[in-house]
Short mmCIF file of C-alpha atoms in Angstrom, two decimals:
data_model
loop_
_atom_site.label_atom_id
_atom_site.label_comp_id
_atom_site.label_asym_id
_atom_site.label_seq_id
_atom_site.Cartn_x
_atom_site.Cartn_y
_atom_site.Cartn_z
CA UNK A 1 0.02 0.02 -0.02
CA UNK A 2 1.26 3.37 -0.99
CA UNK A 3 2.03 5.66 1.84
CA UNK A 4 -0.01 9.09 1.75
CA UNK A 5 1.59 12.12 0.45
CA UNK A 6 2.63 14.62 3.28
CA UNK A 7 0.68 17.52 1.80
CA UNK A 8 -1.18 18.54 -1.06
CA UNK A 9 -1.33 22.32 -2.25
CA UNK A 10 -3.91 23.39 -4.22
CA UNK A 11 -3.45 26.54 -6.00
CA UNK A 12 -0.13 27.78 -7.38
CA UNK A 13 -0.36 31.59 -6.97
CA UNK A 14 2.04 33.56 -4.63
CA UNK A 15 0.73 31.94 -1.57
CA UNK A 16 0.75 28.23 -2.69
CA UNK A 17 4.42 28.89 -4.20
CA UNK A 18 5.50 30.17 -0.97
CA UNK A 19 4.17 27.33 0.95
CA UNK A 20 5.89 24.83 -1.45
CA UNK A 21 9.19 26.53 -1.08
CA UNK A 22 9.11 26.08 2.45
CA UNK A 23 7.66 22.63 2.50
CA UNK A 24 10.71 21.98 -0.13
CA UNK A 25 13.30 23.41 2.15
CA UNK A 26 12.43 20.82 4.86
CA UNK A 27 12.33 17.88 2.33
CA UNK A 28 8.41 17.33 3.07
CA UNK A 29 6.84 15.27 0.40
CA UNK A 30 4.07 17.11 -1.34
CA UNK A 31 2.55 18.27 -4.79
CA UNK A 32 1.35 21.52 -5.66
CA UNK A 33 -1.38 21.88 -8.72
CA UNK A 34 -3.30 24.63 -10.21
CA UNK A 35 -6.41 24.52 -12.49
CA UNK A 36 -4.80 26.98 -14.62
CA UNK A 37 -2.69 26.11 -17.48
CA UNK A 38 -0.42 29.07 -16.86
CA UNK A 39 0.78 31.27 -14.23
CA UNK A 40 -0.46 34.96 -14.05
CA UNK A 41 0.77 37.20 -16.72
CA UNK A 42 -1.20 40.22 -15.64
CA UNK A 43 -0.38 42.21 -12.71
CA UNK A 44 -3.15 41.80 -10.07
CA UNK A 45 -1.43 42.29 -6.66
CA UNK A 46 1.16 45.08 -7.38
CA UNK A 47 3.03 45.52 -4.19
CA UNK A 48 5.42 43.54 -1.77
CA UNK A 49 5.41 44.79 2.01
CA UNK A 50 8.76 44.97 4.05
CA UNK A 51 7.67 41.90 6.07
CA UNK A 52 7.08 39.80 3.07
CA UNK A 53 10.47 40.79 1.53
CA UNK A 54 12.04 39.75 5.03
CA UNK A 55 10.15 36.33 5.27
CA UNK A 56 11.25 35.64 1.68
CA UNK A 57 14.86 36.41 1.93
CA UNK A 58 15.79 32.77 3.42
CA UNK A 59 14.70 31.50 0.34
CA UNK A 60 17.19 33.63 -1.61
CA UNK A 61 14.64 35.39 -3.87
CA UNK A 62 14.44 38.74 -2.16
CA UNK A 63 17.21 40.50 -3.79
CA UNK A 64 15.97 39.37 -7.52
CA UNK A 65 12.60 40.88 -6.36
CA UNK A 66 14.11 44.23 -5.34
CA UNK A 67 16.19 44.26 -8.39
CA UNK A 68 13.34 43.71 -10.68
CA UNK A 69 10.89 46.09 -8.70
CA UNK A 70 10.41 49.70 -8.03
CA UNK A 71 10.76 50.92 -4.46
CA UNK A 72 8.64 54.17 -5.16
CA UNK A 73 8.56 56.29 -1.79
CA UNK A 74 6.73 59.35 -3.05
CA UNK A 75 3.18 60.30 -3.44
CA UNK A 76 1.98 62.80 -5.78
CA UNK A 77 -1.69 64.10 -4.41
CA UNK A 78 -3.24 66.22 -7.51
CA UNK A 79 -5.44 68.83 -6.41
CA UNK A 80 -7.68 71.20 -8.64
CA UNK A 81 -4.79 74.18 -8.47
CA UNK A 82 -1.72 72.25 -7.25
CA UNK A 83 0.15 69.08 -6.60
CA UNK A 84 1.00 68.00 -3.02
CA UNK A 85 4.23 65.83 -2.84
CA UNK A 86 4.69 63.81 -0.02
CA UNK A 87 7.38 61.20 1.06
CA UNK A 88 6.18 57.92 2.16
CA UNK A 89 7.74 55.83 4.46
CA UNK A 90 11.31 57.70 4.52
CA UNK A 91 11.47 57.35 8.03
CA UNK A 92 14.92 55.63 8.20
CA UNK A 93 13.78 52.62 10.32
CA UNK A 94 16.60 50.87 11.49
CA UNK A 95 15.12 47.43 12.13
CA UNK A 96 14.63 46.34 8.49
CA UNK A 97 16.58 46.10 5.49
CA UNK A 98 13.63 47.04 3.45
CA UNK A 99 12.14 50.34 4.80
CA UNK A 100 9.91 50.63 1.53
CA UNK A 101 6.63 49.31 -0.41
CA UNK A 102 8.12 47.75 -3.43
CA UNK A 103 5.97 47.73 -6.62
CA UNK A 104 6.36 44.76 -8.41
CA UNK A 105 3.54 42.82 -10.60
CA UNK A 106 2.25 39.75 -9.35
CA UNK A 107 3.37 38.14 -12.66
CA UNK A 108 6.70 39.19 -11.68
CA UNK A 109 6.59 37.75 -8.40
CA UNK A 110 5.34 34.48 -9.32
CA UNK A 111 7.69 34.13 -12.01
CA UNK A 112 10.51 34.51 -9.38
CA UNK A 113 8.95 32.07 -6.92
CA UNK A 114 8.15 29.63 -9.63
CA UNK A 115 12.04 30.04 -11.12
CA UNK A 116 13.14 29.19 -7.20
CA UNK A 117 11.09 25.88 -7.15
CA UNK A 118 12.04 24.86 -10.55
CA UNK A 119 15.84 25.13 -9.37
CA UNK A 120 14.76 22.81 -6.33
CA UNK A 121 13.21 20.13 -8.87
CA UNK A 122 9.85 21.16 -7.73
CA UNK A 123 7.08 20.73 -10.77
CA UNK A 124 3.98 22.76 -10.52
CA UNK A 125 1.22 20.66 -11.87
CA UNK A 126 -0.80 22.94 -13.84
CA UNK A 127 -3.99 22.06 -15.62
CA UNK A 128 -4.90 20.13 -12.96
CA UNK A 129 -7.68 20.72 -10.45
CA UNK A 130 -9.17 19.15 -7.12
CA UNK A 131 -12.64 17.98 -8.06
CA UNK A 132 -13.42 16.17 -4.63
CA UNK A 133 -11.88 15.56 -1.34
CA UNK A 134 -13.08 13.40 1.72
CA UNK A 135 -11.64 12.21 5.04
CA UNK A 136 -10.42 8.53 4.97
CA UNK A 137 -9.04 7.82 8.44
CA UNK A 138 -5.74 9.51 9.03
CA UNK A 139 -5.68 10.97 5.69
CA UNK A 140 -7.73 12.83 2.84
CA UNK A 141 -8.38 11.23 -0.36
CA UNK A 142 -8.54 13.61 -3.19
CA UNK A 143 -9.66 13.14 -6.72
CA UNK A 144 -7.99 15.13 -9.25
CA UNK A 145 -8.86 15.74 -12.61
CA UNK A 146 -6.30 16.92 -15.68
CA UNK A 147 -7.34 19.05 -18.61
CA UNK A 148 -7.40 16.02 -20.83
CA UNK A 149 -10.17 14.59 -18.63
CA UNK A 150 -8.32 11.88 -16.92
CA UNK A 151 -8.48 11.62 -13.30
CA UNK A 152 -6.38 10.31 -10.38
CA UNK A 153 -6.89 9.52 -6.73
CA UNK A 154 -4.32 10.83 -4.09
CA UNK A 155 -4.12 10.21 -0.32
CA UNK A 156 -2.60 13.04 1.61
CA UNK A 157 -2.04 13.70 5.29
CA UNK A 158 -3.16 17.26 4.96
CA UNK A 159 -4.56 19.51 2.08
CA UNK A 160 -4.03 23.45 1.91
CA UNK A 161 -6.24 25.38 -0.06
CA UNK A 162 -4.41 28.10 -1.89
CA UNK A 163 -6.84 28.20 -4.42
CA UNK A 164 -8.37 31.72 -4.23
CA UNK A 165 -11.90 33.49 -3.64
CA UNK A 166 -13.88 30.51 -4.91
CA UNK A 167 -11.56 27.89 -3.00
CA UNK A 168 -12.61 24.38 -3.76
CA UNK A 169 -10.90 23.09 -0.77
CA UNK A 170 -12.79 25.59 1.50
CA UNK A 171 -16.24 24.42 -0.27
CA UNK A 172 -15.18 20.71 -0.04
CA UNK A 173 -14.27 20.93 3.68
CA UNK A 174 -17.62 22.53 4.46
CA UNK A 175 -15.83 25.90 5.82
CA UNK A 176 -18.26 28.99 5.91
CA UNK A 177 -16.90 32.07 3.85
CA UNK A 178 -18.77 34.99 5.66
CA UNK A 179 -18.92 38.75 4.62
CA UNK A 180 -20.40 40.81 1.96
CA UNK A 181 -19.78 42.33 -1.54
CA UNK A 182 -19.34 46.18 -2.01
CA UNK A 183 -21.89 47.87 -4.46
CA UNK A 184 -19.06 49.57 -6.53
CA UNK A 185 -17.48 48.40 -9.62
CA UNK A 186 -13.95 48.97 -10.30
CA UNK A 187 -11.70 49.32 -13.32
CA UNK A 188 -8.06 47.96 -13.69
CA UNK A 189 -5.67 48.31 -16.40
CA UNK A 190 -1.82 48.11 -16.87
CA UNK A 191 -0.93 50.62 -19.52
CA UNK A 192 1.30 53.53 -20.80
CA UNK A 193 0.38 56.81 -19.69
CA UNK A 194 1.82 60.07 -21.17
CA UNK A 195 2.15 63.11 -18.79
CA UNK A 196 2.71 61.33 -15.44
CA UNK A 197 6.00 62.03 -13.60
CA UNK A 198 7.95 58.72 -13.10
CA UNK A 199 8.97 56.92 -10.05
CA UNK A 200 6.00 58.14 -7.84
CA UNK A 201 2.24 56.94 -6.88
CA UNK A 202 -0.28 59.47 -8.16
CA UNK A 203 -3.81 59.96 -6.92
CA UNK A 204 -6.66 62.26 -7.89
CA UNK A 205 -9.42 62.72 -5.40
CA UNK A 206 -12.78 63.76 -6.49
CA UNK A 207 -16.44 63.62 -5.20
CA UNK A 208 -17.02 60.68 -7.38
CA UNK A 209 -14.39 58.57 -6.02
CA UNK A 210 -10.48 58.12 -6.37
CA UNK A 211 -8.06 57.40 -9.53
CA UNK A 212 -4.93 55.96 -8.51
CA UNK A 213 -1.78 55.24 -11.03
CA UNK A 214 0.88 53.02 -9.75
CA UNK A 215 4.32 52.88 -11.00
CA UNK A 216 4.68 49.05 -12.27
CA UNK A 217 7.29 48.63 -14.86
CA UNK A 218 6.35 45.50 -16.16
CA UNK A 219 4.26 44.23 -17.90
CA UNK A 220 3.42 47.98 -18.46
CA UNK A 221 4.90 51.23 -16.84
CA UNK A 222 1.49 51.97 -14.91
CA UNK A 223 -1.28 50.18 -13.20
CA UNK A 224 -4.51 52.24 -13.28
CA UNK A 225 -7.18 51.80 -10.58
CA UNK A 226 -10.56 53.86 -10.56
CA UNK A 227 -14.01 53.41 -9.48
CA UNK A 228 -16.68 53.01 -12.35
CA UNK A 229 -18.49 56.27 -12.30
CA UNK A 230 -22.11 55.64 -11.07
CA UNK A 231 -24.66 55.20 -13.71
CA UNK A 232 -22.33 54.22 -16.64
CA UNK A 233 -23.35 51.16 -18.59
CA UNK A 234 -21.81 47.90 -17.60
CA UNK A 235 -20.01 47.30 -20.88
CA UNK A 236 -16.62 45.80 -21.94
CA UNK A 237 -13.70 47.90 -20.46
CA UNK A 238 -11.95 49.73 -23.45
CA UNK A 239 -9.26 52.15 -23.80
CA UNK A 240 -11.78 54.96 -24.88
CA UNK A 241 -13.85 54.58 -21.60
CA UNK A 242 -10.86 54.77 -19.35
CA UNK A 243 -9.60 57.85 -21.33
CA UNK A 244 -12.92 59.53 -20.70
CA UNK A 245 -12.93 58.67 -16.92
CA UNK A 246 -9.17 59.76 -16.56
CA UNK A 247 -10.20 63.24 -18.28
CA UNK A 248 -13.02 63.62 -15.87
CA UNK A 249 -10.90 62.92 -12.77
CA UNK A 250 -7.61 64.20 -13.58
CA UNK A 251 -6.75 67.77 -13.05
CA UNK A 252 -4.05 67.67 -15.85
CA UNK A 253 -3.98 66.18 -19.37
CA UNK A 254 -3.11 62.73 -19.39
CA UNK A 255 -3.03 60.48 -22.51
CA UNK A 256 -3.38 56.61 -21.84
CA UNK A 257 -2.27 54.06 -24.38
CA UNK A 258 -0.80 50.36 -25.35
CA UNK A 259 -2.95 48.67 -22.74
CA UNK A 260 -1.50 45.00 -21.89
CA UNK A 261 -4.44 44.26 -19.75
CA UNK A 262 -7.93 45.86 -18.81
CA UNK A 263 -10.84 44.48 -16.88
CA UNK A 264 -13.59 45.68 -14.47
CA UNK A 265 -14.29 43.91 -11.22
CA UNK A 266 -16.54 43.72 -7.84
CA UNK A 267 -14.87 43.79 -4.38
CA UNK A 268 -15.67 41.59 -1.50
CA UNK A 269 -14.96 41.69 2.09
CA UNK A 270 -15.25 37.98 3.41
CA UNK A 271 -13.44 35.77 5.83
CA UNK A 272 -13.39 32.27 6.56
CA UNK A 273 -15.18 30.62 9.55
CA UNK A 274 -11.97 28.54 10.17
CA UNK A 275 -8.51 28.41 8.49
CA UNK A 276 -8.51 24.85 9.66
CA UNK A 277 -10.96 22.05 10.01
CA UNK A 278 -9.43 18.55 10.47
CA UNK A 279 -6.68 17.93 7.88
CA UNK A 280 -7.60 20.73 5.56
CA UNK A 281 -6.10 24.35 5.83
CA UNK A 282 -6.88 27.44 4.17
CA UNK A 283 -4.35 30.44 3.22
CA UNK A 284 -4.41 33.38 0.94
CA UNK A 285 -7.53 34.50 -0.56
CA UNK A 286 -9.29 31.22 0.34
CA UNK A 287 -9.25 32.34 3.80
CA UNK A 288 -9.73 36.23 3.56
CA UNK A 289 -10.68 38.67 0.48
CA UNK A 290 -10.84 42.31 0.82
CA UNK A 291 -10.31 45.51 -0.97
CA UNK A 292 -6.89 46.33 -2.36
CA UNK A 293 -6.31 49.38 -0.01
CA UNK A 294 -2.97 49.12 1.73
CA UNK A 295 -1.76 46.55 -0.56
CA UNK A 296 -2.26 43.52 2.00
CA UNK A 297 -3.86 40.71 0.14
CA UNK A 298 -0.93 39.15 -1.51
CA UNK A 299 1.42 39.66 1.25
CA UNK A 300 -0.96 38.37 4.02
CA UNK A 301 -1.36 35.13 2.00
CA UNK A 302 2.15 34.54 1.45
CA UNK A 303 2.96 35.14 5.44
CA UNK A 304 0.12 32.79 5.98
CA UNK A 305 1.81 30.30 3.90
CA UNK A 306 5.10 30.72 5.66
CA UNK A 307 3.31 30.45 9.11
CA UNK A 308 1.93 27.06 8.17
CA UNK A 309 4.55 25.36 6.41
CA UNK A 310 7.40 24.84 8.79
CA UNK A 311 4.50 23.33 10.99
CA UNK A 312 3.33 20.82 8.56
CA UNK A 313 6.83 19.97 7.76
CA UNK A 314 7.78 19.36 11.32
CA UNK A 315 4.53 17.63 12.03
CA UNK A 316 4.76 15.30 9.05
CA UNK A 317 8.58 14.51 10.03
CA UNK A 318 7.58 13.47 13.62
CA UNK A 319 9.62 16.43 14.85
CA UNK A 320 6.81 18.58 16.47
CA UNK A 321 3.58 17.46 18.26
CA UNK A 322 0.16 17.73 16.06
CA UNK A 323 -0.56 20.42 18.60
CA UNK A 324 1.79 22.97 16.75
CA UNK A 325 -0.73 22.83 13.81
CA UNK A 326 -3.64 24.57 16.11
CA UNK A 327 -1.30 27.55 16.45
CA UNK A 328 -1.70 28.43 12.80
CA UNK A 329 -5.66 29.48 13.22
CA UNK A 330 -4.61 30.97 16.72
CA UNK A 331 -1.77 33.20 15.23
CA UNK A 332 -3.23 34.11 11.59
CA UNK A 333 -6.87 34.09 11.72
CA UNK A 334 -6.47 37.50 14.26
CA UNK A 335 -4.18 38.92 11.51
CA UNK A 336 -7.00 38.08 8.63
CA UNK A 337 -9.63 39.81 10.56
CA UNK A 338 -7.49 43.02 11.23
CA UNK A 339 -6.68 43.29 7.61
CA UNK A 340 -10.46 43.02 6.73
CA UNK A 341 -11.30 45.85 9.19
CA UNK A 342 -8.25 48.11 8.16
CA UNK A 343 -9.09 47.55 4.41
CA UNK A 344 -12.95 47.95 4.84
CA UNK A 345 -12.60 51.44 6.72
CA UNK A 346 -9.85 52.40 4.11
CA UNK A 347 -12.16 51.71 1.10
CA UNK A 348 -15.12 53.26 2.68
CA UNK A 349 -13.17 56.63 3.15
CA UNK A 350 -12.19 56.37 -0.51
CA UNK A 351 -15.51 55.43 -2.18
CA UNK A 352 -18.21 56.55 -0.10
CA UNK A 353 -20.72 59.04 -1.20
CA UNK A 354 -21.89 60.52 2.09
CA UNK A 355 -21.42 64.12 2.07
CA UNK A 356 -19.48 64.51 5.14
CA UNK A 357 -16.99 61.89 4.14
CA UNK A 358 -16.73 63.32 0.72
CA UNK A 359 -15.95 66.66 2.15
CA UNK A 360 -13.18 64.94 4.22
CA UNK A 361 -11.82 63.11 1.10
CA UNK A 362 -11.79 66.16 -1.29
CA UNK A 363 -11.14 69.09 0.76
CA UNK A 364 -9.74 68.21 4.45
CA UNK A 365 -7.52 65.22 3.77
CA UNK A 366 -5.26 66.77 0.98
CA UNK A 367 -4.83 69.62 3.39
CA UNK A 368 -4.23 67.76 6.56
CA UNK A 369 -2.01 64.55 5.17
CA UNK A 370 1.04 66.78 4.58
CA UNK A 371 0.97 68.03 7.93
CA UNK A 372 0.45 64.45 9.50
CA UNK A 373 3.19 62.84 7.42
CA UNK A 374 5.77 65.49 8.13
CA UNK A 375 5.92 63.80 11.64
CA UNK A 376 7.90 60.76 11.76
CA UNK A 377 5.79 59.41 14.72
CA UNK A 378 2.27 58.99 13.01
CA UNK A 379 4.21 58.07 9.46
CA UNK A 380 6.07 55.50 11.52
CA UNK A 381 2.90 53.79 13.11
CA UNK A 382 1.17 54.06 9.77
CA UNK A 383 4.04 52.44 8.17
CA UNK A 384 4.42 49.39 10.69
CA UNK A 385 0.70 48.73 10.03
CA UNK A 386 0.83 48.76 6.22
CA UNK A 387 4.51 47.19 6.01
CA UNK A 388 2.99 44.35 8.42
CA UNK A 389 6.25 44.49 10.30
CA UNK A 390 4.07 45.18 13.49
CA UNK A 391 2.46 41.84 13.32
CA UNK A 392 3.06 39.68 16.57
CA UNK A 393 2.01 36.55 18.16
CA UNK A 394 2.08 37.21 21.61
CA UNK A 395 -1.05 35.48 22.55
CA UNK A 396 0.01 32.27 20.99
CA UNK A 397 0.57 29.11 23.01
CA UNK A 398 3.84 28.94 20.67
CA UNK A 399 5.28 32.16 22.47
CA UNK A 400 6.38 31.79 26.07
CA UNK A 401 8.10 34.61 28.05
CA UNK A 402 10.61 33.27 30.62
CA UNK A 403 10.08 33.84 34.29
CA UNK A 404 12.20 36.99 33.87
CA UNK A 405 11.27 38.66 30.43
CA UNK A 406 13.91 41.12 29.35
CA UNK A 407 12.97 44.80 30.06
CA UNK A 408 14.09 45.96 26.77
CA UNK A 409 14.02 44.75 23.21
CA UNK A 410 11.87 42.43 21.60
CA UNK A 411 9.54 39.77 23.40
CA UNK A 412 7.99 36.35 22.88
CA UNK A 413 5.76 36.31 19.85
CA UNK A 414 7.64 39.42 18.21
CA UNK A 415 9.11 39.46 14.76
CA UNK A 416 12.78 39.39 15.21
CA UNK A 417 14.00 42.82 13.88
CA UNK A 418 16.84 43.03 11.67
CA UNK A 419 18.81 44.89 14.53
CA UNK A 420 21.97 44.83 14.26
CA UNK A 421 21.65 44.81 10.95
CA UNK A 422 22.29 41.32 9.31
CA UNK A 423 20.73 39.59 12.24
CA UNK A 424 17.77 38.27 10.22
CA UNK A 425 20.27 36.78 7.85
CA UNK A 426 22.07 34.97 10.59
CA UNK A 427 18.90 33.22 11.60
CA UNK A 428 17.18 32.71 8.42
CA UNK A 429 16.93 29.26 6.61
CA UNK A 430 15.24 25.99 8.04
CA UNK A 431 15.17 25.35 11.56
CA UNK A 432 15.36 27.22 14.84
CA UNK A 433 18.04 29.63 15.68
CA UNK A 434 18.87 30.18 19.38
CA UNK A 435 20.20 33.86 19.91
CA UNK A 436 22.47 34.29 23.18
CA UNK A 437 23.10 37.85 24.13
CA UNK A 438 25.75 38.93 26.65
CA UNK A 439 29.17 37.84 27.37
CA UNK A 440 30.26 34.59 25.75
CA UNK A 441 31.61 33.32 28.70
CA UNK A 442 27.82 33.08 29.93
CA UNK A 443 27.28 30.39 27.08
CA UNK A 444 29.58 27.59 27.00
CA UNK A 445 28.94 24.78 24.48
CA UNK A 446 28.67 22.22 27.44
CA UNK A 447 25.64 24.03 28.78
CA UNK A 448 23.56 23.30 25.75
CA UNK A 449 24.61 19.62 25.08
CA UNK A 450 21.36 18.22 26.79
CA UNK A 451 19.16 20.73 25.05
CA UNK A 452 20.71 19.90 21.46
CA UNK A 453 20.50 16.08 22.11
CA UNK A 454 18.14 14.87 19.56
CA UNK A 455 17.57 18.05 18.10
CA UNK A 456 21.14 19.36 16.96
CA UNK A 457 19.94 19.23 13.08
CA UNK A 458 16.96 21.66 14.02
CA UNK A 459 18.55 24.12 16.47
CA UNK A 460 21.42 26.59 15.51
CA UNK A 461 23.14 28.35 18.30
CA UNK A 462 24.39 31.99 17.70
CA UNK A 463 26.26 34.11 20.39
CA UNK A 464 25.69 37.67 19.73
CA UNK A 465 27.73 39.26 22.36
CA UNK A 466 26.87 42.89 22.57
CA UNK A 467 26.04 42.66 19.15
CA UNK A 468 22.32 42.26 20.05
CA UNK A 469 18.78 44.06 19.98
CA UNK A 470 18.73 43.28 23.95
CA UNK A 471 20.90 45.29 26.04
CA UNK A 472 21.94 42.59 28.43
CA UNK A 473 22.17 38.54 29.01
CA UNK A 474 19.18 37.24 27.06
CA UNK A 475 18.44 33.66 25.51
CA UNK A 476 15.98 33.80 22.34
CA UNK A 477 14.59 31.08 20.33
CA UNK A 478 13.75 32.07 16.66
CA UNK A 479 11.24 30.10 15.02
CA UNK A 480 11.55 28.99 11.52
CA UNK A 481 9.24 32.07 10.14
CA UNK A 482 11.27 34.58 11.97
CA UNK A 483 9.12 35.33 15.09
CA UNK A 484 10.53 34.69 18.64
CA UNK A 485 9.16 31.52 20.41
CA UNK A 486 10.90 31.88 23.53
CA UNK A 487 12.68 34.87 25.26
CA UNK A 488 14.12 35.26 28.76
CA UNK A 489 16.53 37.35 30.66
CA UNK A 490 19.47 35.83 32.34
CA UNK A 491 21.33 32.46 31.81
CA UNK A 492 19.07 29.93 33.60
CA UNK A 493 17.98 27.32 31.00
CA UNK A 494 15.20 25.56 32.58
CA UNK A 495 12.33 27.60 30.98
CA UNK A 496 14.09 27.18 27.68
CA UNK A 497 14.56 23.55 28.07
CA UNK A 498 10.50 23.22 29.07
CA UNK A 499 9.68 25.07 25.68
CA UNK A 500 12.03 23.10 23.65
CA UNK A 501 10.76 19.85 25.21
CA UNK A 502 7.13 20.87 24.53
CA UNK A 503 7.42 22.12 20.86
CA UNK A 504 10.57 19.84 19.80
CA UNK A 505 10.50 16.67 21.33
CA UNK A 506 14.04 14.94 21.09
CA UNK A 507 14.66 12.24 18.22
CA UNK A 508 16.65 9.33 19.92
CA UNK A 509 18.16 6.43 17.64
#
């Protein structure tokens, strides 16, 4: 009898590709499939947040993402009689190597991730869809159908739905998708625009709505986003129609040309009732869909995947208790709900026809925004939210503070900052990383022999000395996704040993 596959990944967008990359780094047996015959060629998502760039750096793809993208940090707010120029996020954050939002089309992001997987001998099975799944003992029986109509039955210990808003995994698992659709219709296009200053985000705010142009680079120079004016016929999107809307919204003359892609779409605000039901998991748009405000969607999906992948891998290998899988929903569902609230509020402000909100959007915001953004404090707080650098898991069962938590520096459940610069690179890659701050004499090798016994292939030790985010003696265990699982002040190891025994039981010959 053939042993079941460890993981079946359904969906090969950015979320599924990131999950596959992490599973591959642990040698997990998995397959990844997608009903589409080819990866995305249009841009769809177009921004990568700093936390996502950090999280992907361990796979060696972040430098290529940055090289292909545009780290634009300027906003041009076009008003009837003037243009307000505002710097975005030029606040000199010391704790990340990527203090910017990277503009890069989803097509390019998928291409880079797919190239990484191909170099690791991972084949994305395109033109293959999941048509049915059902529980069968300790595994899931999945029926797959290829483009030629042939079918195959596969048993997997776990199935992860990265298959978007119309997720088959979510539907087959019986997980609800709660929320609502917005009444507005939006227009999207990747094209060339004459009359726009390059290297900046341009926005035009009017009583009817907002018009945006984002620097894209590829497959076209610009991404246009606008709301279809109320009362206009629901017809096929054409260049002339987009030009007419631009003429109405824009205060300066712009000429649209050479469209690569044009479409219209409706937006939803929905979240899955559960991120996990038995052996079935949801990540990305299968778990949460919302407006593009703040460029959160693809980034949240990738980080869902990188929270889940190492947990699945270690459980499948018998290196971690199945209880670890329960922390996925505990940690990521609150993030998803927060994104749904944040994007809904931003969307309402940007599109509402309420007279007071329209007044705030068209008259007050353009005048107050430059003042607010001159102050590094407000700008920093906004940046940490949008960039997803502020996400933490302090309330997770997998986050434990020692009996003496450090008074200063990151705490259990926090993201490990890149401070001093290069600290994240030292603790990247598969496995857990134990950071030891303070005089090296506190941390002789012999003290860690019992801790590493049966786990030495999963825990790496790094003595930081004084080059540390903590000012004195601290022991901190970094999880494989870059968050701190355990942090304690001082040199006593009992708490660390208890944490490790709970989440990483030793392997003995």
